[in-house]
Short mmCIF file of C-alpha atoms and ligand atoms in Angstrom, two decimals:
data_model
loop_
_atom_site.label_atom_id
_atom_site.label_comp_id
_atom_site.label_asym_id
_atom_site.label_seq_id
_atom_site.Cartn_x
_atom_site.Cartn_y
_atom_site.Cartn_z
CA MET A 17 23.69 158.59 71.63
CA SER A 18 21.57 155.47 71.46
CA ALA A 19 23.60 152.25 72.00
CA THR A 20 22.96 149.51 69.45
CA ILE A 21 22.44 145.90 70.37
CA ASP A 22 24.95 143.27 69.64
CA ARG A 23 22.98 140.43 67.86
CA THR A 24 26.06 138.42 67.12
CA SER A 25 26.78 137.41 70.67
CA ASP A 26 25.30 134.21 72.08
CA VAL A 27 25.64 135.54 75.60
CA GLU A 28 22.26 137.00 76.77
CA LEU A 29 21.91 139.34 79.81
CA THR A 30 18.96 139.35 82.20
CA SER A 31 17.60 142.39 84.02
CA VAL A 32 16.44 140.57 87.02
CA PHE A 33 17.29 143.40 89.47
CA ARG A 34 15.76 146.09 87.16
CA THR A 35 12.52 143.99 86.82
CA ALA A 36 12.25 143.24 90.63
CA LEU A 37 13.09 146.61 91.85
CA PRO A 38 12.24 149.32 89.32
CA GLU A 39 12.19 151.90 92.11
CA LEU A 40 15.91 151.29 92.85
CA VAL A 41 17.19 152.00 89.33
CA VAL A 42 17.35 154.66 86.64
CA ASP A 43 17.61 153.54 83.05
CA TRP A 44 20.71 155.07 81.71
CA GLU A 45 23.33 154.67 78.95
CA ALA A 46 27.16 154.86 78.98
CA ALA A 47 28.54 158.04 77.64
CA GLU A 48 30.19 157.94 74.31
CA MET A 49 33.91 157.01 74.56
CA PRO A 50 36.11 158.48 71.71
CA GLU A 51 38.60 155.77 71.38
CA PRO A 52 38.15 152.72 73.49
CA ARG A 53 41.17 150.43 73.88
CA VAL A 54 41.42 147.41 75.95
CA VAL A 55 44.47 147.61 78.21
CA ALA A 56 43.92 144.75 80.69
CA PHE A 57 41.59 141.70 79.96
CA ASN A 58 40.94 138.82 82.34
CA ASP A 59 40.86 135.86 79.95
CA GLU A 60 40.29 133.27 82.61
CA LEU A 61 37.29 135.03 84.08
CA ALA A 62 35.91 135.90 80.60
CA ALA A 63 36.20 132.16 79.65
CA GLU A 64 34.21 131.18 82.72
CA LEU A 65 31.48 133.52 81.84
CA GLY A 66 31.52 132.91 78.09
CA LEU A 67 32.61 136.41 77.45
CA GLY A 68 36.05 135.63 75.79
CA ALA A 69 35.06 137.27 72.48
CA LEU A 70 34.86 140.67 74.32
CA ARG A 71 38.58 140.89 74.48
CA ASP A 72 38.38 142.29 70.82
CA GLN A 73 35.02 144.26 71.36
CA ALA A 74 35.99 147.40 73.22
CA ASP A 75 32.82 149.05 72.12
CA VAL A 76 30.89 146.47 74.10
CA LEU A 77 33.17 146.83 77.12
CA VAL A 78 32.47 150.44 77.38
CA GLY A 79 28.77 149.95 76.94
CA GLY A 80 28.68 151.59 73.49
CA ARG A 81 27.10 148.41 72.11
CA LEU A 82 24.86 146.28 74.19
CA LEU A 83 24.83 142.55 74.67
CA PRO A 84 21.36 141.15 73.89
CA GLY A 85 19.07 141.47 76.83
CA SER A 86 20.99 144.28 78.35
CA HIS A 87 19.05 147.27 79.85
CA PRO A 88 21.69 149.35 81.58
CA VAL A 89 20.77 150.99 84.84
CA ALA A 90 22.36 153.08 87.47
CA MET A 91 21.54 151.69 90.88
CA ALA A 92 20.23 153.76 93.87
CA TYR A 93 21.63 153.51 97.29
CA ALA A 94 22.36 155.52 100.38
CA GLY A 95 25.06 155.04 102.94
CA HIS A 96 26.91 156.02 106.01
CA GLN A 97 30.24 157.56 105.02
CA PHE A 98 32.71 157.92 107.95
CA GLY A 99 29.67 157.57 110.24
CA SER A 100 27.45 160.23 108.66
CA TYR A 101 24.30 159.34 106.77
CA ASN A 102 24.03 160.36 103.08
CA PRO A 103 20.52 159.72 101.98
CA GLN A 104 21.37 159.43 98.26
CA LEU A 105 24.54 158.22 96.76
CA GLY A 106 23.78 155.67 93.97
CA ASP A 107 25.88 154.88 90.83
CA GLY A 108 27.34 158.30 90.07
CA ARG A 109 29.60 156.93 87.47
CA ALA A 110 28.68 153.39 87.10
CA LEU A 111 26.05 151.21 85.31
CA LEU A 112 24.66 147.73 85.85
CA LEU A 113 24.61 146.25 82.29
CA GLY A 114 22.69 143.23 83.50
CA GLU A 115 23.15 139.86 84.97
CA LEU A 116 24.40 136.62 83.44
CA SER A 117 24.78 132.99 84.71
CA GLY A 118 28.07 132.43 86.46
CA PRO A 119 29.94 129.08 86.28
CA ASP A 120 27.96 127.62 89.19
CA GLY A 121 24.62 128.68 87.73
CA ALA A 122 24.15 131.67 90.18
CA LEU A 123 23.64 135.08 88.68
CA VAL A 124 26.50 137.67 88.35
CA ASP A 125 26.26 141.27 87.60
CA LEU A 126 28.12 142.73 84.80
CA HIS A 127 28.88 146.41 85.63
CA LEU A 128 30.82 149.39 84.30
CA LYS A 129 32.60 151.89 86.61
CA GLY A 130 33.71 155.24 84.87
CA SER A 131 30.91 155.07 82.32
CA GLY A 132 29.93 158.72 82.43
CA ARG A 133 27.73 160.84 84.71
CA THR A 134 24.39 159.48 85.74
CA PRO A 135 21.56 161.31 87.71
CA PHE A 136 23.30 160.18 90.87
CA ALA A 137 26.63 161.96 89.83
CA ARG A 138 26.11 165.11 92.05
CA GLY A 139 29.32 167.18 91.48
CA GLY A 140 31.32 164.32 89.91
CA ASP A 141 32.52 164.01 86.31
CA GLY A 142 31.25 160.42 86.02
CA ARG A 143 34.74 159.34 84.71
CA ALA A 144 37.56 157.33 86.06
CA ALA A 145 41.39 157.60 85.57
CA LEU A 146 43.51 154.74 84.37
CA GLY A 147 45.46 154.38 87.58
CA PRO A 148 42.65 153.67 90.02
CA MET A 149 41.00 151.22 87.54
CA LEU A 150 44.11 149.30 87.10
CA ARG A 151 44.59 149.36 90.97
CA GLU A 152 41.12 147.85 91.35
CA PHE A 153 41.90 145.26 88.77
CA VAL A 154 45.16 144.12 90.23
CA PHE A 155 43.85 144.14 94.04
CA SER A 156 40.61 142.36 93.17
CA GLU A 157 42.35 139.68 91.25
CA ALA A 158 44.99 139.38 93.94
CA MET A 159 42.32 139.01 96.65
CA HIS A 160 40.60 136.40 94.50
CA ALA A 161 43.87 134.41 94.10
CA LEU A 162 44.22 134.58 97.85
CA GLY A 163 40.84 132.98 98.28
CA VAL A 164 39.32 136.04 99.72
CA PRO A 165 35.70 136.79 98.49
CA THR A 166 35.71 139.72 96.13
CA THR A 167 34.09 141.35 93.05
CA ARG A 168 36.17 140.49 90.06
CA SER A 169 37.73 142.65 87.27
CA LEU A 170 36.99 141.60 83.78
CA ALA A 171 38.67 144.43 81.78
CA VAL A 172 40.19 147.94 81.95
CA VAL A 173 39.60 150.03 78.82
CA THR A 174 41.12 153.35 78.16
CA THR A 175 38.50 155.69 76.76
CA GLY A 176 40.50 158.01 74.68
CA ASP A 177 39.41 160.91 76.89
CA ARG A 178 41.51 162.68 79.55
CA VAL A 179 40.18 163.22 83.07
CA HIS A 180 41.10 165.86 85.45
CA ARG A 181 42.30 164.68 88.74
CA ALA A 182 45.50 165.87 90.59
CA GLY A 183 46.62 166.60 87.08
CA ASP A 184 45.63 165.66 83.57
CA ASP A 185 45.05 161.71 83.56
CA VAL A 186 44.39 159.05 81.06
CA GLY A 187 40.65 158.36 81.28
CA ALA A 188 39.60 154.64 81.72
CA LEU A 189 36.65 152.32 82.56
CA LEU A 190 36.62 149.15 84.52
CA VAL A 191 34.33 146.18 83.75
CA ARG A 192 33.42 144.56 86.93
CA VAL A 193 31.82 141.17 87.82
CA ALA A 194 30.07 140.63 91.18
CA SER A 195 27.74 138.17 92.56
CA SER A 196 25.66 141.37 92.98
CA HIS A 197 26.01 144.98 93.71
CA LEU A 198 23.53 144.96 96.76
CA ARG A 199 25.07 146.89 99.50
CA VAL A 200 24.03 147.65 103.08
CA GLY A 201 23.37 151.20 101.58
CA THR A 202 20.79 149.67 99.11
CA PHE A 203 18.70 148.69 102.11
CA GLU A 204 19.26 151.95 103.86
CA TYR A 205 17.85 153.61 100.81
CA ALA A 206 14.90 151.24 100.46
CA ALA A 207 14.03 151.51 104.17
CA ARG A 208 13.36 155.21 103.97
CA LEU A 209 10.98 155.01 100.94
CA PRO A 210 7.34 155.63 101.74
CA ASP A 211 6.33 152.47 99.88
CA ARG A 212 7.29 149.51 102.29
CA ASP A 213 6.82 147.11 99.57
CA VAL A 214 10.09 148.11 97.86
CA LEU A 215 11.99 146.93 101.01
CA ARG A 216 10.15 143.84 101.20
CA ARG A 217 10.84 143.04 97.59
CA LEU A 218 14.54 143.88 98.19
CA VAL A 219 14.74 141.48 101.09
CA ALA A 220 13.05 138.76 98.89
CA HIS A 221 15.59 139.46 96.14
CA ALA A 222 18.60 139.44 98.43
CA ILE A 223 17.49 136.08 99.92
CA GLU A 224 16.95 134.51 96.68
CA ARG A 225 20.29 135.49 95.42
CA HIS A 226 22.52 135.21 98.36
CA HIS A 227 20.95 133.36 101.21
CA PRO A 228 18.20 131.21 99.83
CA GLY A 229 17.97 129.21 103.14
CA ALA A 230 16.57 132.23 104.67
CA ALA A 231 13.30 132.11 102.68
CA ALA A 232 11.89 129.36 104.88
CA ALA A 233 12.64 131.03 108.24
CA ASP A 234 10.08 132.45 110.75
CA VAL A 235 11.31 135.92 110.06
CA PRO A 236 13.15 135.95 106.62
CA ALA A 237 14.62 139.30 107.01
CA PHE A 238 16.42 138.39 110.17
CA ALA A 239 17.49 135.04 108.57
CA LEU A 240 18.90 137.27 105.77
CA LEU A 241 20.70 139.47 108.48
CA ASP A 242 22.04 136.39 110.02
CA GLY A 243 23.37 135.08 106.59
CA VAL A 244 25.04 138.52 105.96
CA VAL A 245 26.61 138.74 109.45
CA GLY A 246 27.99 135.30 108.69
CA VAL A 247 29.60 136.16 105.32
CA GLN A 248 30.95 139.39 106.66
CA ALA A 249 32.50 137.81 109.65
CA GLU A 250 34.21 135.32 107.35
CA LEU A 251 35.25 138.09 105.03
CA ILE A 252 36.83 140.36 107.59
CA ALA A 253 38.69 137.51 109.08
CA GLN A 254 40.16 136.79 105.76
CA TRP A 255 41.23 140.56 105.38
CA MET A 256 42.89 140.48 108.81
CA LEU A 257 44.71 137.32 108.07
CA VAL A 258 46.34 138.75 104.83
CA GLY A 259 46.88 142.21 106.21
CA PHE A 260 44.26 143.95 103.96
CA VAL A 261 43.18 147.46 104.81
CA HIS A 262 40.12 148.39 102.96
CA GLY A 263 40.41 152.07 103.79
CA VAL A 264 36.76 153.17 103.12
CA MET A 265 34.31 150.83 104.91
CA ASN A 266 31.28 152.96 104.52
CA THR A 267 27.96 151.18 104.49
CA ASP A 268 27.74 151.67 100.62
CA ASN A 269 30.98 149.68 100.30
CA THR A 270 29.60 146.80 102.44
CA THR A 271 28.05 143.92 100.39
CA ILE A 272 25.21 141.71 101.15
CA SER A 273 27.03 138.92 99.38
CA GLY A 274 30.18 139.08 101.59
CA GLU A 275 32.37 140.15 98.62
CA THR A 276 35.05 142.80 99.00
CA ILE A 277 33.87 145.78 96.86
CA ASP A 278 35.18 149.16 95.83
CA TYR A 279 39.04 149.14 95.88
CA GLY A 280 39.89 152.70 96.34
CA PRO A 281 42.46 153.73 99.02
CA CYS A 282 42.96 150.11 100.03
CA ALA A 283 46.41 148.63 100.59
CA PHE A 284 48.11 145.56 102.21
CA MET A 285 49.95 146.39 105.47
CA ASN A 286 53.63 145.16 105.37
CA ARG A 287 55.19 145.74 108.73
CA PHE A 288 52.60 144.76 111.38
CA ASP A 289 50.94 147.71 113.02
CA PRO A 290 47.39 147.55 114.16
CA ASP A 291 46.95 151.23 113.66
CA THR A 292 47.85 151.12 110.04
CA VAL A 293 45.94 153.66 107.91
CA PHE A 294 46.82 154.50 104.29
CA SER A 295 43.80 156.64 103.18
CA SER A 296 44.82 160.22 102.88
CA ILE A 297 41.05 161.17 103.97
CA ASP A 298 40.86 158.90 106.93
CA HIS A 299 42.08 161.51 109.32
CA GLY A 300 40.80 159.99 112.67
CA GLY A 301 41.94 156.40 111.51
CA ARG A 302 38.29 155.09 111.70
CA TYR A 303 39.11 152.55 109.15
CA ARG A 304 42.57 151.56 110.53
CA TYR A 305 43.49 147.80 110.22
CA ALA A 306 42.57 146.95 113.84
CA HIS A 307 39.11 148.63 113.64
CA GLN A 308 37.93 146.60 110.61
CA PRO A 309 36.02 144.01 112.75
CA SER A 310 34.11 146.58 114.76
CA ILE A 311 33.36 148.84 111.83
CA ALA A 312 31.90 145.79 109.97
CA GLU A 313 29.69 145.09 113.17
CA TRP A 314 28.72 148.80 113.10
CA ASN A 315 27.81 148.66 109.40
CA LEU A 316 25.80 145.39 110.05
CA THR A 317 23.93 147.26 112.81
CA ARG A 318 22.88 149.79 110.14
CA LEU A 319 21.60 146.79 108.07
CA ALA A 320 19.60 145.52 110.96
CA GLU A 321 17.97 149.02 111.42
CA ALA A 322 17.13 149.16 107.72
CA LEU A 323 15.58 145.68 107.83
CA LEU A 324 13.39 146.48 110.82
CA PRO A 325 10.65 148.15 108.84
CA ALA A 326 10.32 144.88 106.85
CA VAL A 327 9.73 142.97 109.94
CA ALA A 328 7.80 145.17 112.58
CA GLU A 329 4.81 146.95 111.45
CA ASP A 330 3.77 150.05 113.40
CA ASP A 331 2.79 148.04 116.51
CA ARG A 332 5.16 149.12 119.19
CA SER A 333 5.52 145.86 121.18
CA ASN A 334 6.28 143.97 118.01
CA LEU A 335 9.02 146.49 117.33
CA GLU A 336 10.60 146.07 120.73
CA ALA A 337 10.66 142.20 120.30
CA SER A 338 12.08 142.77 116.71
CA VAL A 339 14.97 144.92 118.07
CA GLU A 340 15.84 142.23 120.66
CA GLN A 341 15.77 139.57 117.82
CA ALA A 342 18.03 141.88 115.69
CA LYS A 343 20.39 142.49 118.59
CA ALA A 344 20.73 138.77 119.23
CA VAL A 345 21.75 138.30 115.58
CA LEU A 346 24.25 141.08 115.69
CA GLU A 347 25.81 139.75 118.81
CA THR A 348 26.96 136.72 116.99
CA PHE A 349 29.19 138.78 114.65
CA MET A 350 32.27 139.08 116.92
CA PRO A 351 32.28 135.32 118.00
CA ARG A 352 31.87 134.30 114.42
CA PHE A 353 34.61 136.59 113.26
CA ARG A 354 36.96 135.38 115.96
CA SER A 355 36.21 131.73 115.19
CA ALA A 356 36.83 132.35 111.34
CA TRP A 357 40.05 134.17 112.27
CA GLU A 358 41.27 131.36 114.59
CA ARG A 359 40.48 128.77 111.86
CA GLY A 360 42.55 130.93 109.52
CA MET A 361 45.47 131.25 111.91
CA ARG A 362 45.39 127.57 112.60
CA SER A 363 45.91 126.73 109.03
CA LYS A 364 48.48 129.59 108.48
CA LEU A 365 50.44 127.99 111.36
CA GLY A 366 50.30 124.41 110.09
CA LEU A 367 48.10 123.30 113.10
CA VAL A 368 45.08 121.01 112.81
CA ASP A 369 43.66 120.57 116.31
CA GLU A 370 41.14 122.90 117.89
CA HIS A 371 43.29 123.26 121.07
CA ASP A 372 42.05 125.34 124.01
CA ASP A 373 45.20 127.42 124.15
CA ASN A 374 45.17 128.32 120.37
CA GLY A 375 43.63 131.86 121.00
CA ALA A 376 46.43 132.82 123.30
CA LEU A 377 48.98 131.31 120.93
CA PHE A 378 47.66 133.17 118.03
CA ASP A 379 47.40 136.48 119.85
CA GLY A 380 50.91 135.93 121.08
CA LEU A 381 52.08 135.87 117.60
CA ILE A 382 50.21 139.09 116.70
CA ALA A 383 51.77 140.82 119.62
CA ALA A 384 55.20 139.61 118.69
CA MET A 385 54.81 140.78 115.14
CA ARG A 386 53.74 144.20 116.34
CA ASP A 387 56.68 144.40 118.72
CA ASP A 388 59.13 143.42 116.08
CA ARG A 389 57.28 145.52 113.44
CA ALA A 390 57.72 142.32 111.47
CA ASP A 391 56.55 141.99 107.81
CA LEU A 392 53.33 140.01 108.02
CA THR A 393 53.62 138.19 104.74
CA LEU A 394 57.21 137.24 105.20
CA THR A 395 56.70 136.12 108.76
CA PHE A 396 54.33 133.31 107.79
CA ARG A 397 56.66 132.06 105.06
CA MET A 398 59.62 132.32 107.43
CA LEU A 399 57.82 130.18 109.85
CA SER A 400 57.20 127.27 107.20
CA ASP A 401 60.84 127.45 106.50
CA GLU A 402 61.55 127.22 110.11
CA VAL A 403 59.42 123.92 110.18
CA ARG A 404 61.53 122.65 107.16
CA ARG A 405 64.73 123.52 109.01
CA ASP A 406 64.08 120.55 111.24
CA THR A 407 64.50 118.19 108.36
CA ARG A 408 67.65 119.97 107.00
CA LEU A 409 69.80 120.34 110.12
CA VAL A 410 72.44 122.32 108.31
CA SER A 411 70.58 125.58 107.64
CA ALA A 412 70.94 128.53 109.79
CA PRO A 413 68.05 129.89 111.83
CA LEU A 414 66.04 132.38 109.79
CA ASP A 415 65.95 136.14 110.34
CA HIS A 416 63.34 137.18 112.71
CA GLY A 417 62.95 139.74 115.53
CA ASP A 418 63.39 138.93 119.23
CA ALA A 419 59.69 138.88 120.02
CA VAL A 420 58.87 136.40 117.24
CA GLY A 421 61.86 134.49 118.30
CA ALA A 422 60.55 134.31 122.02
CA TRP A 423 57.15 133.14 120.65
CA LEU A 424 58.55 130.26 118.51
CA PRO A 425 58.92 127.68 121.28
CA ASP A 426 55.30 127.67 122.18
CA TRP A 427 54.33 127.09 118.57
CA ARG A 428 57.01 124.42 118.22
CA THR A 429 55.66 122.59 121.34
CA ARG A 430 52.22 122.61 119.88
CA LEU A 431 53.32 121.39 116.48
CA ALA A 432 55.32 118.63 118.21
CA GLY A 433 52.21 117.72 120.16
CA GLU A 434 50.32 117.17 116.97
CA GLY A 435 53.11 114.91 115.64
CA ARG A 436 52.64 115.59 111.96
CA ASP A 437 55.41 115.11 109.44
CA PRO A 438 57.23 118.44 109.26
CA GLY A 439 57.51 118.34 105.33
CA ASP A 440 53.59 118.08 105.18
CA VAL A 441 53.18 120.86 107.80
CA ALA A 442 55.49 123.08 105.75
CA ALA A 443 53.83 122.30 102.58
CA ALA A 444 50.34 122.85 104.06
CA MET A 445 51.42 126.26 105.37
CA ASP A 446 52.95 127.29 102.02
CA ALA A 447 49.66 126.62 100.36
CA VAL A 448 47.78 129.14 102.50
CA ASN A 449 50.56 131.77 103.15
CA PRO A 450 51.30 133.88 100.14
CA VAL A 451 54.80 134.78 98.96
CA TYR A 452 53.34 137.66 96.81
CA VAL A 453 50.78 140.32 97.79
CA PRO A 454 50.58 143.67 96.10
CA ARG A 455 53.41 145.52 97.67
CA ASN A 456 52.48 149.19 97.85
CA HIS A 457 55.79 150.64 96.30
CA LEU A 458 55.48 148.08 93.42
CA VAL A 459 51.78 149.04 92.86
CA GLU A 460 52.69 152.68 92.61
CA ALA A 461 55.62 152.06 90.31
CA ALA A 462 53.50 149.86 88.01
CA LEU A 463 50.61 152.48 87.82
CA ASP A 464 52.97 155.30 87.20
CA ALA A 465 54.61 153.40 84.31
CA ALA A 466 50.99 152.51 83.04
CA ALA A 467 50.00 156.07 83.03
CA GLY A 468 52.96 156.88 80.84
CA GLY A 469 51.75 153.96 78.41
CA ASP A 470 54.18 151.26 79.74
CA LEU A 471 52.17 148.27 81.06
CA ASP A 472 55.11 145.82 81.52
CA GLN A 473 55.43 146.40 85.27
CA PHE A 474 51.61 146.16 85.62
CA ARG A 475 51.67 142.79 83.92
CA THR A 476 54.56 141.41 86.04
CA LEU A 477 52.81 142.57 89.23
CA LEU A 478 49.56 140.97 88.09
CA ASP A 479 51.46 137.71 87.30
CA ALA A 480 52.96 137.64 90.71
CA VAL A 481 49.73 138.40 92.70
CA THR A 482 47.52 136.12 90.82
CA ASP A 483 49.58 133.05 91.50
CA PRO A 484 50.62 134.16 95.07
CA PHE A 485 51.63 130.89 96.77
CA THR A 486 54.40 129.76 94.38
CA PRO A 487 57.80 131.38 94.50
CA ARG A 488 59.05 131.96 90.89
CA PRO A 489 62.52 133.14 89.55
CA GLY A 490 62.49 136.77 88.33
CA LEU A 491 59.90 137.89 90.92
CA GLU A 492 62.15 138.23 93.80
CA ARG A 493 61.40 141.91 94.36
CA HIS A 494 57.75 141.07 94.63
CA ALA A 495 58.42 138.93 97.63
CA LEU A 496 60.04 141.78 99.63
CA PRO A 497 58.93 144.88 101.35
CA ALA A 498 60.17 148.20 100.15
CA PRO A 499 63.86 148.56 101.24
CA ASP A 500 63.30 152.00 102.65
CA ASP A 501 60.26 151.53 104.77
CA PHE A 502 58.13 153.11 102.19
CA ASP A 503 54.90 152.26 104.03
CA ARG A 504 55.60 154.63 106.92
CA THR A 505 54.66 157.60 104.89
CA TYR A 506 52.70 155.84 102.14
CA GLN A 507 49.28 157.45 101.39
CA THR A 508 46.45 156.35 99.28
CA PHE A 509 43.83 158.38 97.66
CA CYS A 510 40.16 157.57 97.25
CA GLY A 511 39.83 155.57 93.90
CA THR A 512 38.98 158.19 91.35
P1 AMP B 603 33.13 155.53 95.98
O1 AMP B 603 34.14 156.37 96.75
O2 AMP B 603 33.67 154.98 94.70
O3 AMP B 603 32.65 154.33 96.87
O4 AMP B 603 31.93 156.42 95.72
C1 AMP B 603 30.95 157.05 96.54
C2 AMP B 603 29.99 157.82 95.79
O5 AMP B 603 30.55 158.83 94.99
C3 AMP B 603 29.18 156.91 94.81
O6 AMP B 603 27.84 157.30 94.93
C4 AMP B 603 29.91 157.11 93.52
O7 AMP B 603 29.00 156.89 92.39
C5 AMP B 603 30.20 158.64 93.68
N1 AMP B 603 31.34 158.94 92.70
C6 AMP B 603 32.58 158.70 92.93
N2 AMP B 603 33.46 159.23 91.92
C7 AMP B 603 32.68 159.78 91.06
C8 AMP B 603 32.68 160.54 89.83
N3 AMP B 603 33.99 160.75 89.30
N4 AMP B 603 31.61 160.99 89.30
C9 AMP B 603 30.50 160.85 89.75
N5 AMP B 603 30.20 160.22 90.90
C10 AMP B 603 31.14 159.64 91.62
MG1 MG B 604 31.51 152.81 96.62
#
């Protein structure tokens, strides 16, 4: 099939990446989809990008009809998966349609996932099932609403085909928007090409797109590394603060932009347990909740290694000096992570001062939530109610475990020391502590119903988690954990 070009649209895509790095792409087209039907469409995002008309153009959303300027490509990348290097991964079932200008003028990628086999498909069928694509839609939009950097979901389209997974599933495709699809794995791939110039061009492209300040640095590649270390430290802090477990933090799922990408076996932790693992394939718990900062640091070390050839030529002394420089940048990851996390905890707890004992106070709450097996999301909302209780003396103490109860006086002392109005403190806390996160049991129920053709639960879930800070009538169950401790045995499967 040869896709026809849509001349009616006034949106024009660019092929900046394809032009800059032809060695890292393969020109490719989406497979023909028998009966594309839009089942989820992000009107708000579409409006920001001038793509509102696509709601009624399923053929464009599945890559069957191309927007002007679009030259779809599959991107090449490598990656460390569960610690082992795979020299060639790449978009096995995805296509970059092109870039367009986002609301702030910066380029964003328009990308399809589930668009058919590409030369990188290996054994895969190139397809995606409806459940996992709706899952990425709801998780990415929930993360965005929580203020966590993430790729976005524009649409989910059923294809009219069936796909074969555990059983026979509805085939679907996700239209994704990202500030780019550059991954640590993109650099790992480029670093191993004989032509050193590809890596240098990739560095220049990434700097221009994501960390423009790095261009003027003495060693731009290390300034880029510094920029990526910074955005990843912020990102992982955000994940930890909301209880997000990515589940498959391979280097090919680690972005240069600092956006969360590739929602497969991810889930939100409910009861606080640092060893939480949901992914069915993560047997050793490599990507458990508490490991996420050190795994991110490990992945960034792989980025540093990939960048070395762009800096150190074959001269040995230069290489040694460069390794030392790269190490110095990598060593900033943990302090930057910790400082971002403490800043987040401060605002979650209604505190404004950078007090010396903050670290101990925050660690104390984490330990208490763990001891009580307290629900992470509910705990922080309970704390703002606790602050409000001061102004409404008649209300009863809220329900919390003994360990959190024993921690409360330290926090109250600190709040009192800051002397702010309790109503203001509680309101500030409620603006950063969500009522609604995607609760695993509700996600599963919504996706099961969707697979059977009923999207009502999915829409309600999406409604709850995309306006997560405002309690609303009718959404009570979305504010509560599963009654039967569902998470204890809950398993997620790699997003296929
Ligand atoms: P992911 O688990 O989505 O991060 O994908 C890891 C790698 O497997 C990437 O190279 C994907 O393109 C590839 N992949 C995953 N599912 C499929 C599929 N159904 N068909 C072809 N390639 C796939
Ligand atoms: Mg991936």
